[in-house]
Short mmCIF file of C-alpha atoms in Angstrom, two decimals:
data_model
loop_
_atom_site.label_atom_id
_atom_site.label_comp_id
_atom_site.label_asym_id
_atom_site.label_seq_id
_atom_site.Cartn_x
_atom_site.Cartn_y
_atom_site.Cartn_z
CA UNK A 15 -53.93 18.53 2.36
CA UNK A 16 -50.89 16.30 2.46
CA UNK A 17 -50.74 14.10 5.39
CA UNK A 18 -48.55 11.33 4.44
CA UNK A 19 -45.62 10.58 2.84
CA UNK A 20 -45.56 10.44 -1.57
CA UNK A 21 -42.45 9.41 -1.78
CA UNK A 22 -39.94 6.67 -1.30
CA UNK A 23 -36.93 6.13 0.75
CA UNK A 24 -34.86 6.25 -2.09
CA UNK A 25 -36.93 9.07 -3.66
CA UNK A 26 -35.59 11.34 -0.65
CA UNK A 27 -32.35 10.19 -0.41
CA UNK A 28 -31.96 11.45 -3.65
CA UNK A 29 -33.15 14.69 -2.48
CA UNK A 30 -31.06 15.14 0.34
CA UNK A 31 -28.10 14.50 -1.93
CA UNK A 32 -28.63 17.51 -4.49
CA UNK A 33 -30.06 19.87 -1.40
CA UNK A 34 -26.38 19.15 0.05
CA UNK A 35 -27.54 20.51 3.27
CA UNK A 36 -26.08 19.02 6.84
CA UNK A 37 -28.67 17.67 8.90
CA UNK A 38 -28.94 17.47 12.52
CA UNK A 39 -30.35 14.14 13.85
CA UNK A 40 -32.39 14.59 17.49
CA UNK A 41 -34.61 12.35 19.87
CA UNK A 42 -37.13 13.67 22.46
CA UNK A 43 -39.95 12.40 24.63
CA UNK A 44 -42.74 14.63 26.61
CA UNK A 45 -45.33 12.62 29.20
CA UNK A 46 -48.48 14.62 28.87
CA UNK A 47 -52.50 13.85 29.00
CA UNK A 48 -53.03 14.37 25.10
CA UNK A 49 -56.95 14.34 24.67
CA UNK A 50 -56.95 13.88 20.68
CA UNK A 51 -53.76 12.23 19.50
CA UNK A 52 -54.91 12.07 15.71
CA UNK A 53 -55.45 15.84 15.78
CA UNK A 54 -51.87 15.91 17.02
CA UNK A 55 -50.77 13.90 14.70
CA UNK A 56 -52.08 15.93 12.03
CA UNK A 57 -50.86 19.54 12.97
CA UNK A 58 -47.37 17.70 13.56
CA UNK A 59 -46.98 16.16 9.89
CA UNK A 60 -48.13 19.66 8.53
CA UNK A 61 -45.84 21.52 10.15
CA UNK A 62 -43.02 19.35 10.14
CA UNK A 63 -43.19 18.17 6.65
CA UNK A 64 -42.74 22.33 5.81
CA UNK A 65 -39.67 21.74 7.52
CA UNK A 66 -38.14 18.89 5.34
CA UNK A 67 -38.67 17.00 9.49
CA UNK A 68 -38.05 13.05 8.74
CA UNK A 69 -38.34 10.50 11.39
CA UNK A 70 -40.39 8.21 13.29
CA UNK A 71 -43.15 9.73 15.98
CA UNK A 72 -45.50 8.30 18.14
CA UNK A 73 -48.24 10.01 19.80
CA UNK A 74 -50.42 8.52 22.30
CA UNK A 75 -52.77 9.87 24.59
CA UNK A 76 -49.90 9.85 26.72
CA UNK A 77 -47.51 11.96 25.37
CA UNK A 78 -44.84 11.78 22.35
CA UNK A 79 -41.93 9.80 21.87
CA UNK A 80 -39.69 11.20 18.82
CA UNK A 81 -36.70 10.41 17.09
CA UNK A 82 -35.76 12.59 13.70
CA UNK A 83 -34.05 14.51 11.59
CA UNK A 84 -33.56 18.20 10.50
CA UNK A 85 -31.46 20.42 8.23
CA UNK A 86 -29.64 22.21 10.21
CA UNK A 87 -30.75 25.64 8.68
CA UNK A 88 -33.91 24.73 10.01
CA UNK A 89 -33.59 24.34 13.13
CA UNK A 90 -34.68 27.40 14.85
CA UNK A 91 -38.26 27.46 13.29
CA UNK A 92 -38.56 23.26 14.50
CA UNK A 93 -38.01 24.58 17.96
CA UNK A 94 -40.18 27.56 17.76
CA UNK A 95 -42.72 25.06 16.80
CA UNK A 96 -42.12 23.09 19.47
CA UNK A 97 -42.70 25.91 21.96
CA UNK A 98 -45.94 26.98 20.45
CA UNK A 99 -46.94 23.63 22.08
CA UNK A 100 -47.82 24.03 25.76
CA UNK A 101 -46.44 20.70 26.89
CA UNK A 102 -43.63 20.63 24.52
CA UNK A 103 -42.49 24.38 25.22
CA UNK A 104 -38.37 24.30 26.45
CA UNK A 105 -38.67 20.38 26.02
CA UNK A 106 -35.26 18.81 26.39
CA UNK A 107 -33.85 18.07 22.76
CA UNK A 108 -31.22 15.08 22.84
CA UNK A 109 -29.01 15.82 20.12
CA UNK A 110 -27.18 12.90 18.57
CA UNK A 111 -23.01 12.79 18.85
CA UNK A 112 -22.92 11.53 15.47
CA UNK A 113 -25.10 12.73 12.52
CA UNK A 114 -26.48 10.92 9.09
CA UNK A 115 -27.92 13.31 7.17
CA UNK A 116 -29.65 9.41 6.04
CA UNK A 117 -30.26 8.19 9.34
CA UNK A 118 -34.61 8.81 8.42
CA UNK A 119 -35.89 8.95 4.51
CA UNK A 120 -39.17 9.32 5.72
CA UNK A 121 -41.30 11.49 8.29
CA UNK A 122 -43.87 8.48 9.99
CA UNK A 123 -45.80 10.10 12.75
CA UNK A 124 -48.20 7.03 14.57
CA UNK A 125 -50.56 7.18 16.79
CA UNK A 126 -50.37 5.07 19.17
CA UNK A 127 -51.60 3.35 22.53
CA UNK A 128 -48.36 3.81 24.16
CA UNK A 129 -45.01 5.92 23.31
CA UNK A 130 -43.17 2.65 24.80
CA UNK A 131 -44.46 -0.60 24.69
CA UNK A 132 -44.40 -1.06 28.73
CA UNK A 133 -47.41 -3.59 29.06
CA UNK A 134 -48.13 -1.88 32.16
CA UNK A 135 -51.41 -1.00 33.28
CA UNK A 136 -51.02 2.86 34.31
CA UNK A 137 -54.67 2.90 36.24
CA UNK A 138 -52.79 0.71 38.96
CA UNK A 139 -50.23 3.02 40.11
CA UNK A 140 -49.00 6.89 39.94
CA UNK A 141 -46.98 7.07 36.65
CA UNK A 142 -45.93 10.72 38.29
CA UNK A 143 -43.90 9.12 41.20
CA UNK A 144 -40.92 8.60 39.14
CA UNK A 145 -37.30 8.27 40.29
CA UNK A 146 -34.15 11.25 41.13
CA UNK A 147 -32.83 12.01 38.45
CA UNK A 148 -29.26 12.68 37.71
CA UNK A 149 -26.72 14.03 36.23
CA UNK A 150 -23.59 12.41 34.73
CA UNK A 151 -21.63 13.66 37.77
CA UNK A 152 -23.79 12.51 40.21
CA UNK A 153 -24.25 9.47 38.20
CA UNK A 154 -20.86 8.33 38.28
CA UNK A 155 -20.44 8.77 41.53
CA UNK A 156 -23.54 6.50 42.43
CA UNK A 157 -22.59 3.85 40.31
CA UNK A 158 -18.97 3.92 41.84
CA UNK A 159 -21.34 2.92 45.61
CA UNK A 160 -20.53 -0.85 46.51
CA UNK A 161 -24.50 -0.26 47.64
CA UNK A 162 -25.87 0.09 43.60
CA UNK A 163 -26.91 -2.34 41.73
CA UNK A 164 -26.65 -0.30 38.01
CA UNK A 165 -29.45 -1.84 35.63
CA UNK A 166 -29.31 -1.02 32.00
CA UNK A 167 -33.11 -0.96 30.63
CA UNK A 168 -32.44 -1.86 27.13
CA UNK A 169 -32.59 -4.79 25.09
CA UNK A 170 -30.04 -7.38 24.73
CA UNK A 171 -28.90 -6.40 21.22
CA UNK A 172 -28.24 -3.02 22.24
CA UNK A 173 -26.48 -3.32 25.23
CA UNK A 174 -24.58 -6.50 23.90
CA UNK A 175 -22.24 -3.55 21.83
CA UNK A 176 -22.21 -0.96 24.66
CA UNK A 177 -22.82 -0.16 28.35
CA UNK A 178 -21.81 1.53 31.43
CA UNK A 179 -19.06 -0.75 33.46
CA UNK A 180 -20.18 -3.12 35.75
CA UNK A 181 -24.31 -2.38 34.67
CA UNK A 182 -26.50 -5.34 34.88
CA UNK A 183 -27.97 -6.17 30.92
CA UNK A 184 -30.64 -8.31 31.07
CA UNK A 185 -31.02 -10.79 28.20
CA UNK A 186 -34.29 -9.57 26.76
CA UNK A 187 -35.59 -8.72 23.68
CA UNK A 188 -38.05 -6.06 25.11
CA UNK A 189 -38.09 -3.55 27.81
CA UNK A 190 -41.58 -4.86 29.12
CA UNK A 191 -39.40 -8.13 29.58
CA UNK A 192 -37.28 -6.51 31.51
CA UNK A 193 -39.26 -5.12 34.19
CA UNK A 194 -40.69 -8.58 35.68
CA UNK A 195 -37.12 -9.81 35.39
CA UNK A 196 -35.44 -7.02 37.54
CA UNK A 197 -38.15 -6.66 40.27
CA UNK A 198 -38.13 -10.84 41.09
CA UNK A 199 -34.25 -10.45 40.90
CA UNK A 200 -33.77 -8.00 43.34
CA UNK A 201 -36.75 -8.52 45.87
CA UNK A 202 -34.38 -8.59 48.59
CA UNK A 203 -33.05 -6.28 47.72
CA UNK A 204 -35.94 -3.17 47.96
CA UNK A 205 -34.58 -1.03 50.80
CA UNK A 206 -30.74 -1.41 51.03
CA UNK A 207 -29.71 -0.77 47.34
CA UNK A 208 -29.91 2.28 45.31
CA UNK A 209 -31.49 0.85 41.88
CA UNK A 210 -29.85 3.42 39.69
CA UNK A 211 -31.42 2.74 35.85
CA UNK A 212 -30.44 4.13 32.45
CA UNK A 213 -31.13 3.78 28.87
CA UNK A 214 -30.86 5.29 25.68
CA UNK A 215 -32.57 9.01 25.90
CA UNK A 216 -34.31 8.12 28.76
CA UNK A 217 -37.75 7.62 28.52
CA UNK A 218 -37.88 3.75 29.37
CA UNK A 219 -36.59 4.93 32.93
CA UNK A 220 -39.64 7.60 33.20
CA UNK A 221 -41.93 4.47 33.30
CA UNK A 222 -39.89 1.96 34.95
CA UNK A 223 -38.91 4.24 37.81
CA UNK A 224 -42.25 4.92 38.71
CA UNK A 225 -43.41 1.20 38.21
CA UNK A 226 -40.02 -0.02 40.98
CA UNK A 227 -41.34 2.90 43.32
CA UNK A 228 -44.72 1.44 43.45
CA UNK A 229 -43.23 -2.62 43.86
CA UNK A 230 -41.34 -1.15 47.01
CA UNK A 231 -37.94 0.27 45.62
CA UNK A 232 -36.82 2.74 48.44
CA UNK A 233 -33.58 4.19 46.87
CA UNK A 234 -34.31 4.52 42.82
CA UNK A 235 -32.40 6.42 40.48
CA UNK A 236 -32.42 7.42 36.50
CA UNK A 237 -29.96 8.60 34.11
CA UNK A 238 -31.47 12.16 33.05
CA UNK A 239 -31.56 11.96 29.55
CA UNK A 240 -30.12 8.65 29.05
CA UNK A 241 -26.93 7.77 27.30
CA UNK A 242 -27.30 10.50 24.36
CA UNK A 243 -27.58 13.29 27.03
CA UNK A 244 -24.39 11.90 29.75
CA UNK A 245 -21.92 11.66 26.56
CA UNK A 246 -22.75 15.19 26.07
CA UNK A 247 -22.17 16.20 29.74
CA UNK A 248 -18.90 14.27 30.11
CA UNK A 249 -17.74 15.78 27.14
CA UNK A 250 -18.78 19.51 28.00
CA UNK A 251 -17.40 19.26 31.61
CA UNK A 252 -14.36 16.95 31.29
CA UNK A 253 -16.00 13.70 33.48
CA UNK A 254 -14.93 10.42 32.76
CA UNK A 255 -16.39 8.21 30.70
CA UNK A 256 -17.85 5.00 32.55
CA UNK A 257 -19.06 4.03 29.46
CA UNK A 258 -17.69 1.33 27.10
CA UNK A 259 -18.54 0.31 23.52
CA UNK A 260 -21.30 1.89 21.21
CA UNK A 261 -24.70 3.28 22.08
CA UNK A 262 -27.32 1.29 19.99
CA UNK A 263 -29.65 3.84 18.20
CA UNK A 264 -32.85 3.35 16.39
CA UNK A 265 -32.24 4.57 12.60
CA UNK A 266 -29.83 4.24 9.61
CA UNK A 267 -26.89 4.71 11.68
CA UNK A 268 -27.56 1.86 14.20
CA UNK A 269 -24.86 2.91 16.52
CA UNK A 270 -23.01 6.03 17.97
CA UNK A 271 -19.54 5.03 18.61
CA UNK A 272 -18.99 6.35 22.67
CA UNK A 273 -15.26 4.77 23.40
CA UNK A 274 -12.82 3.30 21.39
CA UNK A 275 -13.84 -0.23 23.34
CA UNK A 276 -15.34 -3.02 21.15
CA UNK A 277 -17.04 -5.58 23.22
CA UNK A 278 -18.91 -7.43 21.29
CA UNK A 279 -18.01 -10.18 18.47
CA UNK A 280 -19.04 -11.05 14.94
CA UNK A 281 -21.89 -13.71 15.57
CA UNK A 282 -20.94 -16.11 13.04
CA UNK A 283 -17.20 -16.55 13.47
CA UNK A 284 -16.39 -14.85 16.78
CA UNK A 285 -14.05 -12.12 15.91
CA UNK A 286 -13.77 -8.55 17.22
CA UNK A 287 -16.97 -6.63 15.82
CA UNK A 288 -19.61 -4.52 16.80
CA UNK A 289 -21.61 -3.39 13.66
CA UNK A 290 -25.05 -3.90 13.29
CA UNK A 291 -26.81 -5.59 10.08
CA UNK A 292 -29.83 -6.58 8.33
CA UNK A 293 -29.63 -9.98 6.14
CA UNK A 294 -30.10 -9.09 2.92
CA UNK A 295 -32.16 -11.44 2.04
CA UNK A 296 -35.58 -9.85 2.02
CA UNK A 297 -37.10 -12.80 3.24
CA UNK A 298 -35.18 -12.41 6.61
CA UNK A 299 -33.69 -9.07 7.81
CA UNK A 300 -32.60 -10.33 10.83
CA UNK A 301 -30.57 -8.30 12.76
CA UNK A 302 -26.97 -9.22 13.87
CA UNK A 303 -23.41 -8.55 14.46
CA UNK A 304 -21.09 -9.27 11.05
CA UNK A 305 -17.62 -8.37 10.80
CA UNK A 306 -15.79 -7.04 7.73
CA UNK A 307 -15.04 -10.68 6.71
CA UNK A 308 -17.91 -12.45 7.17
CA UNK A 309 -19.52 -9.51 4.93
CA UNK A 310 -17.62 -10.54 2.25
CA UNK A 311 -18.09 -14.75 2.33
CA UNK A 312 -21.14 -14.27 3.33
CA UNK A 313 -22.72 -11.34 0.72
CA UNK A 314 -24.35 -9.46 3.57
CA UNK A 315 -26.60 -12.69 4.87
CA UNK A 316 -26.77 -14.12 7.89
CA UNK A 317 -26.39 -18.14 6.64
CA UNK A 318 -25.43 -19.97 3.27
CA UNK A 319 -29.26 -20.63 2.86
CA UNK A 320 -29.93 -16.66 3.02
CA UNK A 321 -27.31 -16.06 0.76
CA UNK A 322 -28.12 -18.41 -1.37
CA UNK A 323 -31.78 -16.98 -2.04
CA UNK A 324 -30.41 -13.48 -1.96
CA UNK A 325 -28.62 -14.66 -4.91
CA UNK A 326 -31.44 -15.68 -6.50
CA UNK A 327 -33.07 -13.48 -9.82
CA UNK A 328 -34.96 -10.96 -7.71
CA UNK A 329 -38.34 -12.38 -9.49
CA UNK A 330 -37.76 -16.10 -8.00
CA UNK A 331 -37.14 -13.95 -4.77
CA UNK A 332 -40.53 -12.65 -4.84
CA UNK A 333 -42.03 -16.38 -5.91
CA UNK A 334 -40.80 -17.63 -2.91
CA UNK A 335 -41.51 -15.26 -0.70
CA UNK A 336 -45.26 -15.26 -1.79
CA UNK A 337 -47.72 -16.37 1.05
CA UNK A 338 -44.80 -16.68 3.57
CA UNK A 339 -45.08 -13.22 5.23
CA UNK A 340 -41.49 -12.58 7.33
CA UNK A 341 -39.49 -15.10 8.82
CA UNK A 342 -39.65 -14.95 12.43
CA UNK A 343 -35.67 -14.08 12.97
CA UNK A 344 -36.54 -10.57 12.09
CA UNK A 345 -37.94 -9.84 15.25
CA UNK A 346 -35.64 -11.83 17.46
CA UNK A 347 -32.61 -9.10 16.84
CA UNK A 348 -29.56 -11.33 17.01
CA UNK A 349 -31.07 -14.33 18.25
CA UNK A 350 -30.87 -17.73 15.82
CA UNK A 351 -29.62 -20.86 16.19
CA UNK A 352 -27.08 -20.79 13.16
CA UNK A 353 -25.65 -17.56 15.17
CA UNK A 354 -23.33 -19.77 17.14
CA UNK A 355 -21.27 -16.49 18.56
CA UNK A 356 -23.98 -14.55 19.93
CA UNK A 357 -22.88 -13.15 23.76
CA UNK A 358 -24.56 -14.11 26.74
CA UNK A 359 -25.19 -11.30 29.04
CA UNK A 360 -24.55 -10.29 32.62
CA UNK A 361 -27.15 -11.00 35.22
CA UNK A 362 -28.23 -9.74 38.37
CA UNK A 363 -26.80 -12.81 40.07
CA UNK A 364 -23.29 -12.04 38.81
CA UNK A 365 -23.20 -8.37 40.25
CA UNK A 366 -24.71 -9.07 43.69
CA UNK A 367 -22.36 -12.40 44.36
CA UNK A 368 -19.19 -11.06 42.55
#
């Protein structure tokens, strides 16, 4: 009984290229009280590795938190799966705007404490008590009220590309950061603002709208079904877009292009740019923003030093890489000191006092 992956990334690319099917690429979440998530885990990888399902899952005792891809022939025997599951029966499937048929090479399913890293203790208040949630109609007309204070609940690298106008981004690199940072900001602000929150799919705001409820947020609001699931609705029922930039995704792609906007810049000479990288050098990885140009001069690396070792014969690579383990830039996500272009964000200060 096969209950891992045997083979590699490029292994299954290969695959994918001679099966020359399209692939659809969808995210979902469910909150429910799972009593055995390894047992889960284990009837999902069977039944999803029939279906050529790759992707990263994590089940927790809480509930699942997916992101994957399908071939599109396929699809109607995923979701009758997914209906055979009680808590997962008519859940609501976010369907990317843009598909990769690369954007997984591999189906992970983990188990997990959490489905997001929150750092939250969940004894200490009711997770259930979450905030409205709305629509994209109702949406844009809240974050039009002089009397919202529009918080985006991603990280900085995501939201440095793209985000709703006039949204608050904090300048953290993770959403347990953020929480802390948003209540102390807007403590006097509890019962005369509507907090109306948003991120990707929406299953940070699940969490966080609960956790603002119980700190004394009167008026708290989410985005239902986060960025993915708005684009969709503006575009089905002709709404404008109060979005600008990219929306920052979580696989090979990196990025769903949402308006024609580009907000950021290239992080090591300041142009125009808003596309995601790795350094190449293995030894690194770091993640940052790298125009066409500096591509070029720069081979793909983030600094002369990483080129120069990316340059290297991949043997002396591996020699000097041995006992090092990975640098610490790869999980700042944009944030280095030889980066001298990377974008400071908008506070909560800035909105209130504008």
């Amino acid at each position: 009984m096969q209950l891992y992956n045997n083979l590699s990334a490029k292994e299954r690319a290969e695959l994918i290229e001679q099966a020359g099917k399209d692939r659809l690429t969808i995210s979902f979440y469910a909150y429910a009280k799972i009593g055995n998530p390894e047992t889960l885990r284990n009837h999902l990888f069977l039944a999803w590795n029939d279906l050529d399902v790759l992707g990263r899952i994590y089940v927790a005792h809480e509930g699942i938190n997916a992101q994957l891809s399908i071939p599109a022939d396929h699809f109607s025997a995923f979701k009758s799966h997914l209906d055979s599951i009680s808590f997962l029966e008519n859940v609501r499937l976010n369907i990317a705007i843009e598909h990769d048929n690369f954007a997984f090479l591999k189906l992970k399913i983990k188990v997990r404490d959490k489905i997001v890293a929150d750092g939250l203790n969940d004894a200490t208040f009711d997770v259930t008590d979450i905030g409205v949630h709305v629509n994209a109609e109702r949406f844009n007309e809240l974050i039009e009220d002089e009397n919202t204070v529009l918080v985006d609940m991603r990280n900085h690298y995501e939201s440095e590309i793209g985000h709703f106008k006039n949204a608050v981004t904090p300048d953290v690199d993770t959403f347990r950061e953020s929480l802390d940072i948003i209540e102390e900001d807007l403590k006097d602000h509890k019962e005369d603002k509507n907090l109306v929150m948003y991120c990707t799919g929406g299953i940070r705001c699940e969490k966080a709208s609960a956790y603002y409820k119980h700190k004394g947020f009167k008026n708290v609001f989410q985005l239902d079904g986060g960025i993915i699931n708005y684009v969709r609705q503006i575009n089905e029922k002709g709404l404008e877009n109060k979005f600008i930039g990219k929306n920052f995704v979580f696989d090979q792609r990196r990025s769903e292009r949402i308006s024609e906007d580009v907000i950021a810049h290239c992080h090591q000479c300041g142009a125009p740019a808003d596309l995601h990288t790795n350094c190449a050098n293995d030894a690194c990885h770091l993640l940052f923003i790298q125009c066409e140009a500096c591509k070029e001069k720069m081979d793909n690396c983030c600094s002369t030093t990483c080129m120069e070792v990316h340059n290297l014969p991949y043997e002396e690579q591996k020699e000097l890489r041995k006992g090092q383990g990975n640098s610490n830039d790869i999980f700042k996500k944009g944030r280095a000191d030889h980066l001298p272009y990377k974008q400071d964000l908008r506070n909560i200060f800035e909105i209130l006092n504008k």
